[in-house]
Coordinates of N, CA and C in Angstrom, one line a residue:
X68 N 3.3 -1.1 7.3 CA 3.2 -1.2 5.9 C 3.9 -0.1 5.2
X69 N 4.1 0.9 5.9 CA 4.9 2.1 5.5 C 6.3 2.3 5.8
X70 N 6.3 3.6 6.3 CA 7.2 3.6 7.5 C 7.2 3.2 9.2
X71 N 7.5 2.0 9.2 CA 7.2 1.7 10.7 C 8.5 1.0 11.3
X72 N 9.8 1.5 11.1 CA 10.8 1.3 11.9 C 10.7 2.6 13.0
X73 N 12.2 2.0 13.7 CA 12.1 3.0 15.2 C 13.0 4.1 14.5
X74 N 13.2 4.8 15.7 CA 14.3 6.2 15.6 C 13.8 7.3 15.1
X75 N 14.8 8.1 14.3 CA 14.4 9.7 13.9 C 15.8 9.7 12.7
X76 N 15.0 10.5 11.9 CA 15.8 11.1 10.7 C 15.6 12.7 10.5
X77 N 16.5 13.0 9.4 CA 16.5 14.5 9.5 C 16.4 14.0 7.7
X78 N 14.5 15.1 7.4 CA 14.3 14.5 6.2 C 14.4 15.7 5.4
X79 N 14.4 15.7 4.1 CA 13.9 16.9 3.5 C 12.7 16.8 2.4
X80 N 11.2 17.6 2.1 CA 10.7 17.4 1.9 C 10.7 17.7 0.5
X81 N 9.8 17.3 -0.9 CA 10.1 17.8 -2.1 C 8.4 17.2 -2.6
X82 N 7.7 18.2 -3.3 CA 6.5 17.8 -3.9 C 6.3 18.4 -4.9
X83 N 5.0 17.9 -5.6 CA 5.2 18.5 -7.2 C 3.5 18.5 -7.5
X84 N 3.0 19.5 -8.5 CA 1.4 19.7 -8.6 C 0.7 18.4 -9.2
X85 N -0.4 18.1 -8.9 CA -0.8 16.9 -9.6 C -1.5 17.6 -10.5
X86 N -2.0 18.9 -10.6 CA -3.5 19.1 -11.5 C -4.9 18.6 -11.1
X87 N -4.7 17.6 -10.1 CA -6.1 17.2 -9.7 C -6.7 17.4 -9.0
X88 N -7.8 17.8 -9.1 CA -8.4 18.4 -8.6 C -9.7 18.1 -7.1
X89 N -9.9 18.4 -5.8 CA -10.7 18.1 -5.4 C -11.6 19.2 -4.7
X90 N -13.0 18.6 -4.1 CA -13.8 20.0 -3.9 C -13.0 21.0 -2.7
X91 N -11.6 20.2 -2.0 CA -11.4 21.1 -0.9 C -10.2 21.6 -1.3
X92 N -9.6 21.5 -3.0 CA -8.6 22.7 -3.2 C -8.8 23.7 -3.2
X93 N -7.6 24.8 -2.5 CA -8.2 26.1 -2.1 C -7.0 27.1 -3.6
X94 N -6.2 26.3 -4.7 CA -5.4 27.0 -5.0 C -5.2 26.2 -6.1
X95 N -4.7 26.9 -7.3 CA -4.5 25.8 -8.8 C -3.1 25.2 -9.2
X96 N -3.4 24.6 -7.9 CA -2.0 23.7 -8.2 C -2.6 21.9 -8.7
X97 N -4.1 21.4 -7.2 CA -4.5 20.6 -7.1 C -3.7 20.2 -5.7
X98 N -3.8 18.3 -5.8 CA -3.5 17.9 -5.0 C -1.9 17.9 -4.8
X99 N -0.8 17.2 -4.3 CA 0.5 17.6 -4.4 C 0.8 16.3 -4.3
X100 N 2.0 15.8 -4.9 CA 2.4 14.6 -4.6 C 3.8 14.8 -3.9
X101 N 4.0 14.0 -3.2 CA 5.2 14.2 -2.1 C 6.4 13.1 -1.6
X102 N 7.4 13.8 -2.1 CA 8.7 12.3 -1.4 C 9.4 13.5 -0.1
X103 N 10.1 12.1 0.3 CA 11.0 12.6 1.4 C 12.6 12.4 1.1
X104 N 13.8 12.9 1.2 CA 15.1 13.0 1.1 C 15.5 12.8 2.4
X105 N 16.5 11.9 3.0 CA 17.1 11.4 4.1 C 18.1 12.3 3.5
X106 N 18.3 13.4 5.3 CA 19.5 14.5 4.3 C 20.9 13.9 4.7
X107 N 20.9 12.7 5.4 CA 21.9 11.8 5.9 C 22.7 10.9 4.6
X108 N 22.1 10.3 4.7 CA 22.1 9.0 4.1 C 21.4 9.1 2.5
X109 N 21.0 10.4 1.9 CA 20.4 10.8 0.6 C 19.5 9.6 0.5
X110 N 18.9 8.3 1.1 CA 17.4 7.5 0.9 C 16.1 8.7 0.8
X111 N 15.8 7.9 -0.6 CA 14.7 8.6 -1.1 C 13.3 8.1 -0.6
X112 N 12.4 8.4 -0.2 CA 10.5 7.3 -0.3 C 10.2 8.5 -0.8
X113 N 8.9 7.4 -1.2 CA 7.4 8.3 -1.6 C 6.8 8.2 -0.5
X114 N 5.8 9.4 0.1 CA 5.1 9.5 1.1 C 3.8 10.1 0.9
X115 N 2.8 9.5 1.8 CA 2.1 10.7 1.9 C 1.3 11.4 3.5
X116 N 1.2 12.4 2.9 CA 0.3 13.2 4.4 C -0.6 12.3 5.0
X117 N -0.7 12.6 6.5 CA -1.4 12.1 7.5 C -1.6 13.0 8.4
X118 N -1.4 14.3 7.9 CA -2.2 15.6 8.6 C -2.7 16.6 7.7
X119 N -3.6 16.4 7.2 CA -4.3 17.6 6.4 C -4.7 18.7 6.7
X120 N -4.5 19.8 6.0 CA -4.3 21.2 5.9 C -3.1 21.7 6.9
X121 N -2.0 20.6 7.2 CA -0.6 20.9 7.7 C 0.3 20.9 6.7
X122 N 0.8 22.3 6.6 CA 2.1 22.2 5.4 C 3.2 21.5 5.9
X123 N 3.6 20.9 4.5 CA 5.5 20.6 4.8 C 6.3 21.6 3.9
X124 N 7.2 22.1 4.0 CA 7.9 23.0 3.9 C 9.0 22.5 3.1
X125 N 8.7 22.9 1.4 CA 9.9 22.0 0.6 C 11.0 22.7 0.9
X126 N 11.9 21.7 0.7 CA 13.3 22.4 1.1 C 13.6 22.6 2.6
X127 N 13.1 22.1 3.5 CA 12.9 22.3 5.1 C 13.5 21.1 5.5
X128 N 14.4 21.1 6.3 CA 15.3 20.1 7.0 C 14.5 20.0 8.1
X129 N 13.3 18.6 8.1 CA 12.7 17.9 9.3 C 13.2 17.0 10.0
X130 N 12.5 17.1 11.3 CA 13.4 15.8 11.9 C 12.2 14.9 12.1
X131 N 12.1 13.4 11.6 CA 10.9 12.7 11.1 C 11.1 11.8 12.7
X132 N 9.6 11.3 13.5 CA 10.2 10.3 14.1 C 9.5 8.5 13.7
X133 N 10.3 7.6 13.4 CA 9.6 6.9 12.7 C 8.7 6.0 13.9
X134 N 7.3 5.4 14.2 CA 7.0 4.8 14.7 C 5.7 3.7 14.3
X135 N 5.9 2.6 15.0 CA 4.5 1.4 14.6 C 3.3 2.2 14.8
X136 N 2.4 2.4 14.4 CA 0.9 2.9 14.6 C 0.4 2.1 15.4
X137 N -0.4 2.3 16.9 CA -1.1 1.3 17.4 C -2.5 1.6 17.7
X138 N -3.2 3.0 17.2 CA -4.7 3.1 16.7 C -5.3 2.3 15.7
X139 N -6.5 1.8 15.6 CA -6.9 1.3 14.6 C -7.2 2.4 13.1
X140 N -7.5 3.8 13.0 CA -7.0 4.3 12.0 C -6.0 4.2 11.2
X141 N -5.3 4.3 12.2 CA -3.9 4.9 11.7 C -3.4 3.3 11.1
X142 N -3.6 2.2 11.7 CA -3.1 1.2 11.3 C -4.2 0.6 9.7
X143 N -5.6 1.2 9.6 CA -5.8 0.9 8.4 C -5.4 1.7 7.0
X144 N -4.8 3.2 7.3 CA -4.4 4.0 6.8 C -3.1 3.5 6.0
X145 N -2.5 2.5 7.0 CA -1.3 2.4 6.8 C -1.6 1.4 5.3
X146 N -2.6 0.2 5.9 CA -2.7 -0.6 4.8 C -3.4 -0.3 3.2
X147 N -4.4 1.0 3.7 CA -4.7 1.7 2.2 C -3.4 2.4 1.9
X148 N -2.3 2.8 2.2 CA -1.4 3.1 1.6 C -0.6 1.9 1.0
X149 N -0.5 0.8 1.9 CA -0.3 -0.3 1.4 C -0.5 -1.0 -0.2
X150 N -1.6 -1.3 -0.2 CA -2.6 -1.6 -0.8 C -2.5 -0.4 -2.2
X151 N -2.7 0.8 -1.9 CA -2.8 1.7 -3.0 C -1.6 2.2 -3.9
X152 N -0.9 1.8 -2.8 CA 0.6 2.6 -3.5 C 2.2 1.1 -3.8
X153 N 2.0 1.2 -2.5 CA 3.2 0.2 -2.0 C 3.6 -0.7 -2.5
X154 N 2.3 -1.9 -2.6 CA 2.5 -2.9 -3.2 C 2.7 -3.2 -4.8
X155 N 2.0 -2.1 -5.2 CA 2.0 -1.9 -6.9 C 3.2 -1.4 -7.0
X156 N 4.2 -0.5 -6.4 CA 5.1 0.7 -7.0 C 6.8 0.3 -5.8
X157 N 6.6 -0.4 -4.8 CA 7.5 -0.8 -4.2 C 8.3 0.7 -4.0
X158 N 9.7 0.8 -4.1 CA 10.2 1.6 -4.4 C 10.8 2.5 -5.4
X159 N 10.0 2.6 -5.8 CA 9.4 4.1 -6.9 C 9.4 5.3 -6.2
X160 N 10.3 6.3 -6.8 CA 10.3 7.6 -5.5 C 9.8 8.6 -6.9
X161 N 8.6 9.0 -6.1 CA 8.5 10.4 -7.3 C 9.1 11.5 -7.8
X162 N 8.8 11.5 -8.7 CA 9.2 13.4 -9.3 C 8.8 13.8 -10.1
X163 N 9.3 14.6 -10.7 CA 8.5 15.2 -11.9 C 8.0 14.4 -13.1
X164 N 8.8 13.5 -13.2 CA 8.4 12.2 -14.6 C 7.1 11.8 -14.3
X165 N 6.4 12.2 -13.0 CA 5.0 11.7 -12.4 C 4.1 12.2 -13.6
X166 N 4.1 13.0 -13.9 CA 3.7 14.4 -14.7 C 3.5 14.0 -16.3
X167 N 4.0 12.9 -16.7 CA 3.9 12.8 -18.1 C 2.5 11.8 -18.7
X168 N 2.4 11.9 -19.7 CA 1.2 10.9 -19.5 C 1.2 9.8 -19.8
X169 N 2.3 9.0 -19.7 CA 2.7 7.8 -20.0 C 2.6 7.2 -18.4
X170 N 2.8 8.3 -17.8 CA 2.7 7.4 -16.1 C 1.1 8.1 -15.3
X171 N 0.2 8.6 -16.4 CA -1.3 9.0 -15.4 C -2.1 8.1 -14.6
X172 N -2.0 6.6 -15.4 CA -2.4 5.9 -14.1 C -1.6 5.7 -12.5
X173 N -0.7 5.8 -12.8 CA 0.3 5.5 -11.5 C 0.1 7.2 -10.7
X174 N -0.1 7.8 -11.4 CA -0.6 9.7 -10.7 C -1.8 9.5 -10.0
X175 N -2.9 9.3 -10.8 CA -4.3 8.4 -10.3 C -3.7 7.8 -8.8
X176 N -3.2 6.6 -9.1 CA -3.1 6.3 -7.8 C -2.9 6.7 -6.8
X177 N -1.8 7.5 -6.9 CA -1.2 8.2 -6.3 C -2.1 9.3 -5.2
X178 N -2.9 10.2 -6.3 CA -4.2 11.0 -5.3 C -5.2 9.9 -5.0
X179 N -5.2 9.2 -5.9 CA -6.5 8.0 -4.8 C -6.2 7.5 -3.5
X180 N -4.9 7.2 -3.3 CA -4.5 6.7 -2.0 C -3.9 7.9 -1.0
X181 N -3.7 9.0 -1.5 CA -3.9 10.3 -0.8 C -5.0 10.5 -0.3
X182 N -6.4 10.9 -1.1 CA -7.6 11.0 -0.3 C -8.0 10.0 0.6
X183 N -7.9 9.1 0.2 CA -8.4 7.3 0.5 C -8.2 7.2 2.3
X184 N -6.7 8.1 2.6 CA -5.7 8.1 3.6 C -6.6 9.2 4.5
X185 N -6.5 10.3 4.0 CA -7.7 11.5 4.5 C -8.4 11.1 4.8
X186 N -9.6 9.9 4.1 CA -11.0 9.5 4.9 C -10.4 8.7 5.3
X187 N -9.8 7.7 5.3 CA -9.6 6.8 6.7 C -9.4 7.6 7.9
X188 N -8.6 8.4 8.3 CA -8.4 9.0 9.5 C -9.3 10.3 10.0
X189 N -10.4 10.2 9.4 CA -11.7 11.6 9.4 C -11.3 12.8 9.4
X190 N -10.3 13.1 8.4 CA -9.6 14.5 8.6 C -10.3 15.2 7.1
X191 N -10.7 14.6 6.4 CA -11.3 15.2 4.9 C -11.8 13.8 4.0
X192 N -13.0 14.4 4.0 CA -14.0 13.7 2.9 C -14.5 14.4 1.7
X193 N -13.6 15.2 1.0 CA -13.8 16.0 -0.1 C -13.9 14.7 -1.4
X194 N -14.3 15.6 -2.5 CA -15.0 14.8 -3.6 C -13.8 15.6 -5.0
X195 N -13.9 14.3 -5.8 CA -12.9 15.1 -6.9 C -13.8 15.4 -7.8
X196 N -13.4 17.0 -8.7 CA -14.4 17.7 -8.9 C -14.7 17.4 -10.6
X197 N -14.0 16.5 -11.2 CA -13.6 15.8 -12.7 C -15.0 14.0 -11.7
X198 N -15.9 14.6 -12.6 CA -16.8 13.2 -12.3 C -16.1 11.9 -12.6
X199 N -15.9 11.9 -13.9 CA -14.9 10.6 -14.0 C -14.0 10.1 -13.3
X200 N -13.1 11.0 -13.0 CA -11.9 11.0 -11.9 C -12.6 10.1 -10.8
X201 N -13.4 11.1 -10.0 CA -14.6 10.6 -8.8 C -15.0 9.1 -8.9
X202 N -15.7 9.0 -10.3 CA -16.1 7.4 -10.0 C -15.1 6.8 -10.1
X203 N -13.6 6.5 -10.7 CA -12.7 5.5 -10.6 C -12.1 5.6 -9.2
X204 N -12.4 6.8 -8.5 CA -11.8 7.0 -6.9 C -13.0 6.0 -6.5
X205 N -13.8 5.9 -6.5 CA -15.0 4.7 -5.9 C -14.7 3.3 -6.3
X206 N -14.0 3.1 -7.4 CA -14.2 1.5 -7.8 C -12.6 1.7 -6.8
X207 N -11.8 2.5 -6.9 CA -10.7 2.3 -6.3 C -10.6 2.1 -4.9
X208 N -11.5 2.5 -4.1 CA -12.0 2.6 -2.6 C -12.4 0.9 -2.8
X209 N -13.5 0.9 -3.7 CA -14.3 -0.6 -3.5 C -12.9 -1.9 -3.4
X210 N -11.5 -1.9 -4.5 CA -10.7 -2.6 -4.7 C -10.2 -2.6 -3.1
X211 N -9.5 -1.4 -2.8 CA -9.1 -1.6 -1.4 C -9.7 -2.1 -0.1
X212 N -10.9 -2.1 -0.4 CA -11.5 -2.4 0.8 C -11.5 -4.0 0.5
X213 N -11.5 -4.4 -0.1 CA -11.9 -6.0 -0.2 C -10.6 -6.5 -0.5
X214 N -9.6 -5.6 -0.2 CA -8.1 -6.1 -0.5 C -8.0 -6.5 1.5
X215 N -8.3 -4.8 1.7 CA -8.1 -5.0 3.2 C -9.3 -6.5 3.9
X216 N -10.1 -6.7 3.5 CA -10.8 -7.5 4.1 C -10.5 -9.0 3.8
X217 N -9.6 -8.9 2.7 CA -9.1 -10.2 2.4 C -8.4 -10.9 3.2
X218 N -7.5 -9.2 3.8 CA -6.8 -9.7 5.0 C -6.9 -10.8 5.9
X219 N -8.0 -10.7 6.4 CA -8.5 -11.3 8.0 C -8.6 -12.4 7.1
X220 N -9.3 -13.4 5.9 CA -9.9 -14.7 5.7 C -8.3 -15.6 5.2
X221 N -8.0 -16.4 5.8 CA -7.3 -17.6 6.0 C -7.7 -18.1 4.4
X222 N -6.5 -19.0 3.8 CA -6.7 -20.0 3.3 C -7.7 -21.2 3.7
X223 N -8.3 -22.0 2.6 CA -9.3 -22.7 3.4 C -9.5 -23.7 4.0
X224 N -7.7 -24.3 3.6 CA -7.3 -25.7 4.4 C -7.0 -25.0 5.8
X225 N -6.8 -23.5 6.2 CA -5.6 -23.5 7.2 C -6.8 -24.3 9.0
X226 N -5.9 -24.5 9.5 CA -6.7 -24.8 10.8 C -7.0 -26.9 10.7
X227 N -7.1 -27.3 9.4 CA -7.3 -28.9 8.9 C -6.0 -29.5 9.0
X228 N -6.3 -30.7 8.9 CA -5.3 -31.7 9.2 C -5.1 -32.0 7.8
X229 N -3.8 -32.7 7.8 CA -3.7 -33.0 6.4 C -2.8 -34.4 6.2
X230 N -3.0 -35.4 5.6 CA -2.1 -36.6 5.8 C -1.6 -36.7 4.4
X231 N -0.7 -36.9 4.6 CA 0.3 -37.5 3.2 C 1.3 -38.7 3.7
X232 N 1.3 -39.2 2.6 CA 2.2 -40.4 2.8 C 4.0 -40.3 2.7
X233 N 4.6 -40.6 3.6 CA 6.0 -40.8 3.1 C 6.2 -40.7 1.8
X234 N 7.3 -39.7 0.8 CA 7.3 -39.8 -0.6 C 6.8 -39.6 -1.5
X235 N 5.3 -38.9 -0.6 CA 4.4 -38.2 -1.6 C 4.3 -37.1 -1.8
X236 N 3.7 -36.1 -2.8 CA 3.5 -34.7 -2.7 C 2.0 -34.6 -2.9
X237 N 1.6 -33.6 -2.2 CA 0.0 -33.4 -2.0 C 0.0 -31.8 -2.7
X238 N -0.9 -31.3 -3.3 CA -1.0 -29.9 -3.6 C -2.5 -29.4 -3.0
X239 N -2.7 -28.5 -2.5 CA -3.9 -28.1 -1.7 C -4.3 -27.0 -2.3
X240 N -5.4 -26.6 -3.0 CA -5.8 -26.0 -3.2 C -7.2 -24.6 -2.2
X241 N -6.2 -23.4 -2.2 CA -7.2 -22.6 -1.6 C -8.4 -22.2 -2.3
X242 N -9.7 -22.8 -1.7 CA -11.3 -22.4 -2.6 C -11.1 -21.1 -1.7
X243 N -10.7 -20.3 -0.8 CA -11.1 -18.8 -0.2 C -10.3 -17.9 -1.2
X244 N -9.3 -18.1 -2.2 CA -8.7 -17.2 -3.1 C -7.9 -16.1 -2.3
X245 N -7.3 -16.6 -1.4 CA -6.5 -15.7 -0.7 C -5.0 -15.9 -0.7
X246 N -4.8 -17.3 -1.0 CA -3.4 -17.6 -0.9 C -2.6 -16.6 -2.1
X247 N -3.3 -16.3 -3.4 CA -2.9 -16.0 -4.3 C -2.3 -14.4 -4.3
X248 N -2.1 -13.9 -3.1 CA -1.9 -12.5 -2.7 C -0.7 -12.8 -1.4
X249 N -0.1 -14.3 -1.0 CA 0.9 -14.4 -0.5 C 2.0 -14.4 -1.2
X250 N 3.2 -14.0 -0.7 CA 4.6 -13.7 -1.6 C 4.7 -15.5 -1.7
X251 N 5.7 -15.6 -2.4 CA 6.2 -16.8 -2.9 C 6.7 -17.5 -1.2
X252 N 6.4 -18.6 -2.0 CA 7.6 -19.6 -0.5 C 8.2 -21.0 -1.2
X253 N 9.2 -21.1 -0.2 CA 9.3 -22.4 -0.7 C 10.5 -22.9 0.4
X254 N 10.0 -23.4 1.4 CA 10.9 -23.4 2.7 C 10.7 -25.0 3.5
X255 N 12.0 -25.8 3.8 CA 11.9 -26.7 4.1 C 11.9 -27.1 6.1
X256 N 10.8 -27.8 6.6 CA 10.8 -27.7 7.9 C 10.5 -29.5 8.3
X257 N 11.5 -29.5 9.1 CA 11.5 -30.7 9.4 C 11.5 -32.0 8.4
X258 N 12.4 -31.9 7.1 CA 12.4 -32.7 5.9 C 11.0 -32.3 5.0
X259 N 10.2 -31.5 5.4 CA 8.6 -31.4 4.7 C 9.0 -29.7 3.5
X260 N 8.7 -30.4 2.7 CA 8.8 -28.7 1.8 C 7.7 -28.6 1.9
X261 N 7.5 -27.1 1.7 CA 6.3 -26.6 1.2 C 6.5 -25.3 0.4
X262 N 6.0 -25.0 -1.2 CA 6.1 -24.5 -2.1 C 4.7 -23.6 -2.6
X263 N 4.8 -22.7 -2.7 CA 3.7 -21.8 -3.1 C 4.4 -20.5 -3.9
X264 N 3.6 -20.3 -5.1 CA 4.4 -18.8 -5.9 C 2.7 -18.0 -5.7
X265 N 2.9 -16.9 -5.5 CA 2.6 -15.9 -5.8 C 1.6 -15.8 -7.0
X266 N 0.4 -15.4 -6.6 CA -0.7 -15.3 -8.0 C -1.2 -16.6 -8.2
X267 N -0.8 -17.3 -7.4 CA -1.2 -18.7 -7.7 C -2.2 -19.4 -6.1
X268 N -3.3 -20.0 -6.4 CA -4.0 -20.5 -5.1 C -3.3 -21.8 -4.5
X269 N -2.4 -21.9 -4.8 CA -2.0 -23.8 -4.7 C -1.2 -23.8 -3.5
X270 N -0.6 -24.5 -3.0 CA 0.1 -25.1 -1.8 C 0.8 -26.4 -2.3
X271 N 2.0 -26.9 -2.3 CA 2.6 -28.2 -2.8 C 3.2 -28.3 -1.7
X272 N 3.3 -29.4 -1.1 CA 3.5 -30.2 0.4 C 4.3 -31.2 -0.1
X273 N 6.0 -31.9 0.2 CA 6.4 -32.8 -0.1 C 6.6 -33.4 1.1
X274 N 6.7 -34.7 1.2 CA 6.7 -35.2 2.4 C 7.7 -36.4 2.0
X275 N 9.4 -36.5 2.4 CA 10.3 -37.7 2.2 C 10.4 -38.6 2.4
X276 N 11.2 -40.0 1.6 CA 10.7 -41.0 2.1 C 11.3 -41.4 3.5

């Protein structure tokens, strides 16, 4: 959901203070928000840590190695990054414009899916020290979790039979509310289309004469 191609790059690291604060900052910066620089190829991401209390060294020419996760941590980590950052912000590479307050919700996010990532992989369970902050970190845990769990539940035709007539179009509606979180399609197989957008629970099935 992240980074999960093969090989190795030579990256350079670059982060900037959030202000936010949690019980396990030891310094008044807060938490840090962090991209990477391909010193190759100048490709920018947003990333975040997956070793806590291990520095990265801005301005340090690393050599990254990219690989699939095959622990179950590390693979749900992947999808609260998913889920928290990814899918909302695509490729958005941070910087300082993080910092203005026209973009504080997208900062929010940003340390939410930072900690979020920390307790998935039991490396820190610290608490943010602004209560308000704290409870939207909870409704934002509660969102992700039932994003991730949506995962596993199928649309509610999937697994049924379905009959249409030569020349007709059937539209299927999902009652499990999961389809509405599939990307668009609209792909023809064996003379049979099948059409679905995004945000939408439907399924349209055309069948030729």
């Amino acid at each position: 959901f992240a980074v999960s191609s093969s090989g190795t790059g030579k990256w350079v690291a670059g982060q900037w203070e959030s202000n936010v604060y949690t019980t396990d900052n030891n310094s008044g910066v807060g938490m840090l928000l962090r991209r990477l620089v391909n010193n190759t190829t100048k490709e920018k991401i947003t990333v975040f840590c997956a070793e806590h209390g291990v520095d990265c060294t801005t301005g340090a020419i690393h050599t990254a190695t990219h690989l699939v996760p095959t622990d179950e941590k590390t693979k749900r980590a992947c999808k609260v990054a998913y889920f928290g950052w990814y899918s909302k912000y695509g490729d958005y590479v941070i910087d300082g414009g993080i910092m203005a307050e026209s973009m504080k919700s997208r900062k929010m996010d940003y340390v939410y899916t930072q900690q979020y990532i920390w307790e998935t992989l039991e490396q820190n369970h610290a608490t943010f020290k602004d209560s308000s902050i704290q409870s939207g970190y909870i409704n934002f845990k509660n969102d992700i979790n039932n994003k991730i769990n949506s995962m596993q539940t199928r649309p509610s035709f999937d697994g049924t039979t379905i009959t249409i007539d030569a020349g007709d179009t059937k539209t299927l509606t999902d009652t499990n509310g999961v389809l509405a979180d599939y990307c668009s399609i609209d792909n023809t197989k064996d003379n049979v289309r099948f059409q679905h957008t995004k945000g939408e629970n439907t399924l349209t099935i055309t069948v030729p004469d």
